Structures are given as C-alpha cells and as structure tokens.
Coordinates of C-alpha atoms in Angstrom, one line a residue:
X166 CA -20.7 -7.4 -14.4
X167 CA -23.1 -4.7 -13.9
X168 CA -22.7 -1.3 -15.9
X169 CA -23.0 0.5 -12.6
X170 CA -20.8 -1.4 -10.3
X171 CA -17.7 0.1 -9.1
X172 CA -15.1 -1.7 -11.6
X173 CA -17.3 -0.6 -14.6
X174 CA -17.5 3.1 -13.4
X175 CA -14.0 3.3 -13.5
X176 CA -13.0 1.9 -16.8
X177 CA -11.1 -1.6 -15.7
X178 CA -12.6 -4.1 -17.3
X179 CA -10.3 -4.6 -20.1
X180 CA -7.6 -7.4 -19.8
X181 CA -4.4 -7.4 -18.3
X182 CA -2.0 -4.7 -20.1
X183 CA -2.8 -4.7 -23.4
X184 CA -5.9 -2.1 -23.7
X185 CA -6.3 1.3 -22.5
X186 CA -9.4 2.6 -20.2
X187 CA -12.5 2.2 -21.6
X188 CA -16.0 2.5 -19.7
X189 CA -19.3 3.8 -19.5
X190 CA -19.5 7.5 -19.3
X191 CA -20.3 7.5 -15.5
X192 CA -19.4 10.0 -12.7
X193 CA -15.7 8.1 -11.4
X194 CA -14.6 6.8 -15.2
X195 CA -15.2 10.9 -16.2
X196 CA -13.2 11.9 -13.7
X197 CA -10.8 9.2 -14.3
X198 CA -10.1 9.7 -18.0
X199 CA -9.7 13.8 -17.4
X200 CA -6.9 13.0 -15.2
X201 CA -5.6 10.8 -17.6
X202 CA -6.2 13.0 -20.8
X203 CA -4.6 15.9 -19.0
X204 CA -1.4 13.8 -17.2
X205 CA -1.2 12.2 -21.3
X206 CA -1.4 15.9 -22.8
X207 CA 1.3 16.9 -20.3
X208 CA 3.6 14.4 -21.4
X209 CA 3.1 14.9 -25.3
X210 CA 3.5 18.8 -24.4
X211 CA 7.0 18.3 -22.3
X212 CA 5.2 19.7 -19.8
X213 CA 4.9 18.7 -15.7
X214 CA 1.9 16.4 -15.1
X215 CA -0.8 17.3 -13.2
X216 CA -1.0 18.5 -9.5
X217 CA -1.0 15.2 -7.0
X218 CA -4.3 14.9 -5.2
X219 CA -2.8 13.6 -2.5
X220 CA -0.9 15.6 -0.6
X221 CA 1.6 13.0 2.0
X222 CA 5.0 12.7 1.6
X223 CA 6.4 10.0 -0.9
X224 CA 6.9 6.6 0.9
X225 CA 8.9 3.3 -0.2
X226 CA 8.5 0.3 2.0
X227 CA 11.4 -2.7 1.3
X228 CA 9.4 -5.9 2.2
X229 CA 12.2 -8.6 2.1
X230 CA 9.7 -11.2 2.7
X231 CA 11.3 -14.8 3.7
X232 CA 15.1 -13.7 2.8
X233 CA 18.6 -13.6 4.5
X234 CA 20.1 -14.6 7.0
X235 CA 22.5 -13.4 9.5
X236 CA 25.4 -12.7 7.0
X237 CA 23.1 -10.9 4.3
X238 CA 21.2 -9.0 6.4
X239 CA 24.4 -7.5 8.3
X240 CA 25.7 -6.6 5.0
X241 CA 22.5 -5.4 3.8
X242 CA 22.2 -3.1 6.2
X243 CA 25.6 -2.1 6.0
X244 CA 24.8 -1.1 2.4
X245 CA 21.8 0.7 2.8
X246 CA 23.3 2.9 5.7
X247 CA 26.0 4.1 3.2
X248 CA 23.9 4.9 0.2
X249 CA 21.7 7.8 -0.7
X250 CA 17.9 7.5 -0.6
X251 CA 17.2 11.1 -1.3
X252 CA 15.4 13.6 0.3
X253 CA 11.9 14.8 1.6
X254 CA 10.8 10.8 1.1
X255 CA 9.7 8.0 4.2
X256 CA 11.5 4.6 3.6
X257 CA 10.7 1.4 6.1
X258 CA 11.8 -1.8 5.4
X259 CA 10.3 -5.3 7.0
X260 CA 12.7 -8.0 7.5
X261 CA 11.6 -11.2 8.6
X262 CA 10.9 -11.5 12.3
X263 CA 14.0 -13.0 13.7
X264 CA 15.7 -9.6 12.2
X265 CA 13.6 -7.0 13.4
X266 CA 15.7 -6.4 16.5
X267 CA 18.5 -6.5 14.1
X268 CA 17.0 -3.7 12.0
X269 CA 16.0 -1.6 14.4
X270 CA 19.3 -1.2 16.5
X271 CA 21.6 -1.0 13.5
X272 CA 19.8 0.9 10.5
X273 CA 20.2 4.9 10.4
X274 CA 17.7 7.3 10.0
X275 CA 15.8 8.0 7.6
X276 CA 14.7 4.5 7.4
X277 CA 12.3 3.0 9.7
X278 CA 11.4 -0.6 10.2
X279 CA 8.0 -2.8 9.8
X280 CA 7.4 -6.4 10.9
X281 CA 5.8 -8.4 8.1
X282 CA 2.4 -9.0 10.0
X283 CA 1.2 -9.4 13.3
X284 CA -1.3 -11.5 14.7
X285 CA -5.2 -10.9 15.7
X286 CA -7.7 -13.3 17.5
X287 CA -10.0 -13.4 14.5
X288 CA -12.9 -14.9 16.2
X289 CA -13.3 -12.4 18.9
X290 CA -16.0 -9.9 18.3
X291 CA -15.3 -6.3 20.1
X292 CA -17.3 -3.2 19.7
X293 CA -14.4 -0.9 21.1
X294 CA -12.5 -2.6 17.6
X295 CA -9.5 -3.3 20.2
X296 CA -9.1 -7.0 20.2
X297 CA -7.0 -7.2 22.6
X298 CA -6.6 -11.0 23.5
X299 CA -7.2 -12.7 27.4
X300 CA -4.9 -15.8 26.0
X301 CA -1.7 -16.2 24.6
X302 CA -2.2 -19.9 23.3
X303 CA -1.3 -18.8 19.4
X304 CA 1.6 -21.0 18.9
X305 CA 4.1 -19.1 16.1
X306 CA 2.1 -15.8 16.5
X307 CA 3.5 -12.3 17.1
X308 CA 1.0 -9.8 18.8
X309 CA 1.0 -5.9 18.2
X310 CA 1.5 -5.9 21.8
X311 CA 4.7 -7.5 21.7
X312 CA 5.8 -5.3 18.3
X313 CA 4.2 -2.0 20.8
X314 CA 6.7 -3.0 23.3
X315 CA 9.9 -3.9 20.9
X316 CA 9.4 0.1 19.6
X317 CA 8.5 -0.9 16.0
X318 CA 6.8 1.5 14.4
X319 CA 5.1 -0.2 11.4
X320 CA 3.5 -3.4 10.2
X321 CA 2.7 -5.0 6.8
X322 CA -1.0 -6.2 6.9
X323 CA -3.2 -7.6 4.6
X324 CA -0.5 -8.8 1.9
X325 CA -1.7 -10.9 -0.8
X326 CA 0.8 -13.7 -0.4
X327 CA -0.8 -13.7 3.3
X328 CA -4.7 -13.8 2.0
X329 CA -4.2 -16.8 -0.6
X330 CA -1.4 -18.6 0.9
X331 CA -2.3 -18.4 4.4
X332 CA -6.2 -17.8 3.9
X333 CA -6.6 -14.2 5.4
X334 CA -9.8 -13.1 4.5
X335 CA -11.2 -9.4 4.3
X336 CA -12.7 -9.2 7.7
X337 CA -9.7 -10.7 9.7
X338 CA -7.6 -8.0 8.0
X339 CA -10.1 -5.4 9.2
X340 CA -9.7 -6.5 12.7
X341 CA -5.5 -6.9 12.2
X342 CA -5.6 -3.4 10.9
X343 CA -7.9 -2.1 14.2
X344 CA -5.5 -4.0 16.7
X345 CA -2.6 -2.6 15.0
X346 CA -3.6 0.7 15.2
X347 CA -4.7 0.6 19.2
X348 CA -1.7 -0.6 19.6
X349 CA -0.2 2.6 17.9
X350 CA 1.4 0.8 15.2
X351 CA 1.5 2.7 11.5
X352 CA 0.1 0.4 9.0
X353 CA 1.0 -0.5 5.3
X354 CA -2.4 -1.9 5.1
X355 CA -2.4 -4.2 1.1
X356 CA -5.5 -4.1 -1.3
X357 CA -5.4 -6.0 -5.1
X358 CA -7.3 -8.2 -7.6
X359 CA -6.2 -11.4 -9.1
X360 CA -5.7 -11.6 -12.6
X361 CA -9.3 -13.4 -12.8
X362 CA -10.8 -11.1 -11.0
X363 CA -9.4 -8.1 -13.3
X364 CA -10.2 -10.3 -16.6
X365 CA -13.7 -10.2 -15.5
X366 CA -13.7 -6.2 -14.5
X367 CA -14.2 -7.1 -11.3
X368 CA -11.0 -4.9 -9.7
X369 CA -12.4 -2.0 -8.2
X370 CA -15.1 -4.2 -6.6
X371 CA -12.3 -6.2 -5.0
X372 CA -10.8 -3.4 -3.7
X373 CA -13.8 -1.6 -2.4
X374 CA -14.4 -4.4 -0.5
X375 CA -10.8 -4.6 1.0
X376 CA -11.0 -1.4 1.7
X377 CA -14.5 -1.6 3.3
X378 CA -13.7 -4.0 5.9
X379 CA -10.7 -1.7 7.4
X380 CA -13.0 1.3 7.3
X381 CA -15.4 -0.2 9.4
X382 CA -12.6 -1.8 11.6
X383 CA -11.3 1.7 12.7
X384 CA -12.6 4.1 15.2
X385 CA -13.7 7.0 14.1
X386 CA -11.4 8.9 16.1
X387 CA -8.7 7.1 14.1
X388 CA -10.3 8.6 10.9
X389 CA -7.7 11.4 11.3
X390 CA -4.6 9.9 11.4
X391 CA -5.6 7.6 7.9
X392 CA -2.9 10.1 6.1
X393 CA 0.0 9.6 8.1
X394 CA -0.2 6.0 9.9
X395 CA -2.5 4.1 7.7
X396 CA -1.0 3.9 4.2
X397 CA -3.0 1.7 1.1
X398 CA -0.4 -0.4 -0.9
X399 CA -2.6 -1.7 -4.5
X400 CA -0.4 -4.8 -5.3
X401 CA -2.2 -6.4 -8.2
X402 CA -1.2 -10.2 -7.5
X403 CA -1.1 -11.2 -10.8
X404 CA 2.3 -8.4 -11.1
X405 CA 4.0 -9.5 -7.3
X406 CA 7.1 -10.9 -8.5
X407 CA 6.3 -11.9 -11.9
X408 CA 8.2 -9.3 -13.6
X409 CA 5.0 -8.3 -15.0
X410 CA 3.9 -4.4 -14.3
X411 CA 0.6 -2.7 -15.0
X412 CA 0.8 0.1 -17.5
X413 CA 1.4 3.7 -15.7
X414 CA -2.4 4.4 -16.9
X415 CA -3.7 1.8 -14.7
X416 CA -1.9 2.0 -11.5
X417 CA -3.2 5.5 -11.7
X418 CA -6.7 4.8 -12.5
X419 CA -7.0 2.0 -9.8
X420 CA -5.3 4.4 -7.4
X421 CA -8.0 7.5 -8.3
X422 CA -10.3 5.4 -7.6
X423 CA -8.8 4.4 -4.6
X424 CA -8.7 8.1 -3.2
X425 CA -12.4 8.8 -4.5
X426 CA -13.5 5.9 -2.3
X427 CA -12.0 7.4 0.4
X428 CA -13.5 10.9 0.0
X429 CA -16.9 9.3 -0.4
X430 CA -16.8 7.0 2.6
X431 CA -14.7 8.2 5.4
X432 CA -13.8 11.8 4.6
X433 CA -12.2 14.3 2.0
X434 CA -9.4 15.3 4.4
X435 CA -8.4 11.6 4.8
X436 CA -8.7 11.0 1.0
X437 CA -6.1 13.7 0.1
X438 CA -4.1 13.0 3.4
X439 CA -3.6 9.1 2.5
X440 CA -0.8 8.0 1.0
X441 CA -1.4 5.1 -1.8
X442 CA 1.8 2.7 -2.7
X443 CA 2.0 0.8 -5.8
X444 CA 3.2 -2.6 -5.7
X445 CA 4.0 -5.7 -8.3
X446 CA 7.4 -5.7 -9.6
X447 CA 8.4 -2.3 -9.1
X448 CA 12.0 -1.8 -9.6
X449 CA 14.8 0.7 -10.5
X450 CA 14.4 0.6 -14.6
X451 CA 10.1 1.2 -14.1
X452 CA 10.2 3.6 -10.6
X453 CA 10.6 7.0 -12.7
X454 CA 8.1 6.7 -15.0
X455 CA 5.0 5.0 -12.7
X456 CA 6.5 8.0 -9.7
X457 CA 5.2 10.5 -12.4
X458 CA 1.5 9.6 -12.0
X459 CA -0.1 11.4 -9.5
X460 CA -2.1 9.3 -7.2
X461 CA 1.0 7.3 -6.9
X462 CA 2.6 8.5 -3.6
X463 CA 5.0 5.9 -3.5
X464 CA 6.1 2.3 -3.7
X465 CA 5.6 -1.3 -1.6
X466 CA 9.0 -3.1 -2.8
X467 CA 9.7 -6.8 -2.5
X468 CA 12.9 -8.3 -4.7
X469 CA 14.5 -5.1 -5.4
X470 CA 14.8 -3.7 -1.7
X471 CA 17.5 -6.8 -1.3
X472 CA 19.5 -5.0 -3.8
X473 CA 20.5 -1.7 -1.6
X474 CA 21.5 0.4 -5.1
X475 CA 18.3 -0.2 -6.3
X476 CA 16.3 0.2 -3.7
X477 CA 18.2 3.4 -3.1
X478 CA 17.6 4.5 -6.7
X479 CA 13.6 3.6 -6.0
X480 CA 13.2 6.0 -3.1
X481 CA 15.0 8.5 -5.0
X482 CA 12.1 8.3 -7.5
X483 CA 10.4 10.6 -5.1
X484 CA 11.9 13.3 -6.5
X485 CA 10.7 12.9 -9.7
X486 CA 7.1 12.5 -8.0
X487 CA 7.2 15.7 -7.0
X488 CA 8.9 16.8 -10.1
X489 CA 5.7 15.9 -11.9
X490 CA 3.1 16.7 -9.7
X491 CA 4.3 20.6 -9.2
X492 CA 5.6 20.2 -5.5
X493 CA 9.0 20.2 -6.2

C-alpha cells in the first residue's frame, strides 16, 4: 500500500478490531485522530462528545432481507405500529418484494418503506445518466419505474450481499443509483471493504471508489438533494451478520473520511448535509454507544429490525446521537 493512498492517510490499515488508528501524519489521518482525541477526552471527562459534522436528521433503515412470510410480516407490522421509535428520527424498513404493498398500506407513520433493489440495464450507456430502458425483457427484475408508480419512496442499492453474491460491480451501482434517483426514488445507497481488503489497508480505497462511481453517475443538479434522498450506509462485510462489530473508533474514522470525500469531490454543503449509516451487526445492546460518535447519523439494520422491541430501542438511539453531539 502506498503511504499516500487514501486508506493510509486515514489510519486503517491495522487489522480487524484489535488495534487503534495508527497512520502517517498526513492531512485526513490529522484530522481524523483530533476528532478522535477530543470525542475520547470527552468521554474520560463525562462530558458530551463533540459537535456532529453532519447536520441530517438521524435515520434507521430495517432491511429484512429474504424473511417472513404472510403470518410474520402481519404480525410484524402489527408490532412495530404499537411500539415507540422515538422522536425527531427517519425509520424505513425494506421487506422483500412480495410485501412491499403490504408495507406500505398497513405501516403508520413515521416509518417509511424501501424495496430491497431495483433493476438497471447495465449495458446501456446514457449521457443524460437516465437509463431508462426501451425493453422490458428482464425476467425477475423490478424497475424504478414500476417502484415510481407503486409510491415507494426508497430503495436499498449497492448492498454487499448483492455485489459478491449476485456480482454487482461499482459502475452498475452508479447507474442503479442515477436511475433511482430520476425516478425520484430516495436512496440508501451501501459502501464497505472485505475483511481482506481492510487486512491489507486497503478500506478507504474501496470506498473511494464506491463512492466514485455514484458521484459520477448523478447529475449535477442532483448534487443538492445528496443530504436528504441519497444516504451512504458503510457496512464492512466482514461485520454483516456475523455478530462481529467494528470498534466505535473505526466506524467513526471510516465515516470522517467518508464526509471529507464528499466535501472534496462534490461539495461542502452536500458533505455536512449527507447522512452516513453504519451497518454490520448493529443491534439494541451496541446502538447507544456507536450513536454517540459523531459522523454516525444513523443505522442500516438487518436481523434486529425482525425483532420490533429492538428495532424500536435502535431508532430510539437517536436521541442519544444528539445527546452527544450537542443538538439535543
């Protein structure tokens, strides 16, 4: 790895959870252990953490993946309509397809509902970044058109289980993520390393490059909206229902460098307007203390959103966010 490359500049190149941040003393790392050193000197003091730089309002998606069926979902439902997520926080939950319709005639509000992907003609180039589609020959596929016209306001893109299992590459997420948003869909739009690629401090490079292709995907006029309809989830693959977790220290560090990227290539405004989710076994025992960091603006849930205390107990974690971050 090069001593300049992005993944060395901000200090991850040591292994998975069992050493702290250490890098060369370039620009991003600097900037990256101040924010730690002060959010660590907070803590030992009792004191509040450090102000967010981000400035959205907390979000917690539920993705329940491949899960349920009629019976469970009715009573899931059910459950999460009578509990308390708390206040002043977005919550969207994705169920699989066949109970999207479901979802979206029975849940209450606050919750809102995402579909768990939606397709894209990959192959097509298109300089307008529409990619709209003159066929409908994609057997099994589901179009943002048809998600448009259903009134669902949010899709998952870009998930990890989607990129190795199903071969989704960068640039096809790019194009998803463009379609999407022609379509006026909100995005959860996923970003994270493998546990090779972070062994060999290669993390931030991934990302970067995630992150690259749906930047150059999205119409500058769309630049704007980033904050509140385009929201980054890091899942580090290696923690997605493993029950491992990365340490508080390095969700934050991965998700600073997140928000400098973004204030370096596509604006300042968008940078502290974007809202960036943590994801990899996040669940009601580990939400309070990673909701303290504060480039964590909220959390991309998979097992524990089929458990409607918990996942209420999650969302509630947004209180503590702001607790922490002095915008309580």
């Amino acid at each position: 790895m090069r001593e300049d490359s992005p993944s060395a500049m901000i200090g991850l190149a040591s292994p998975l959870l069992t050493r702290g941040i250490c890098a060369p003393a370039r620009s991003l790392a600097a900037l990256t252990r101040r924010r730690l050193g002060s959010a660590r000197n907070a803590r030992d003091r009792g004191a509040l953490q450090i102000v967010s730089e981000g400035t959205g309002r907390f979000i917690v998606g539920g993705n329940w993946k491949c899960n349920g069926d009629r019976a469970s979902v009715t009573a899931l439902i059910e459950a999460l309509n009578g509990g308390d997520v708390g206040d002043n926080v977005d919550v969207v939950v994705a169920p699989p397809f066949l109970y999207v319709d479901q979802a979206l005639s029975e849940l209450k509000s606050p919750m809102q509902v995402a579909a768990q992907n939606a397709w894209v003609e990959y192959t097509l180039e298109d300089e307008t970044h529409h990619y709209d589609s003159d066929s409908g020959a994609f057997t099994g596929e589901v179009s943002a058109e048809m998600l448009e016209d259903m009134g669902v306001p949010w899709v998952i893109l870009g998930h990890s289980e989607r990129r190795t299992l199903l071969g989704e590459d960068d640039t096809t997420v790019g194009k998803k993520v463009a379609h999407a948003r022609f379509h006026g869909l909100s995005v959860i739009v996923c970003v994270g390393e493998s546990l090779e690629q972070r062994e060999a401090g290669a993390t931030m490079d991934v990302i970067f490059k995630q992150l690259r292709a749906v930047a150059d995907e999205i119409d500058d006029r769309e630049h704007s909206s980033w904050g509140s309809q385009v929201v980054i989830a890091y899942e580090p693959i290696w923690a997605i229902g493993t029950g491992k977790v990365a340490t508080p220290e390095q969700v934050q560090a991965v998700h600073a460098g997140i928000r400098q990227w973004l204030k370096d290539n596509v604006s300042e405004e968008v940078s502290k307007a974007t809202r960036i989710q943590y994801g990899g076994s996040v669940n009601e025992g580990n939400c309070e203390t990673l909701a303290r960091e504060s480039d964590i603006d909220g959390f991309l849930v998979g097992g524990a959103s089929l458990d409607a205390t918990k996942f209420a107990q999650i969302c509630k974690s947004s209180a503590v966010h702001y607790k922490a971050v002095g915008r309580a």
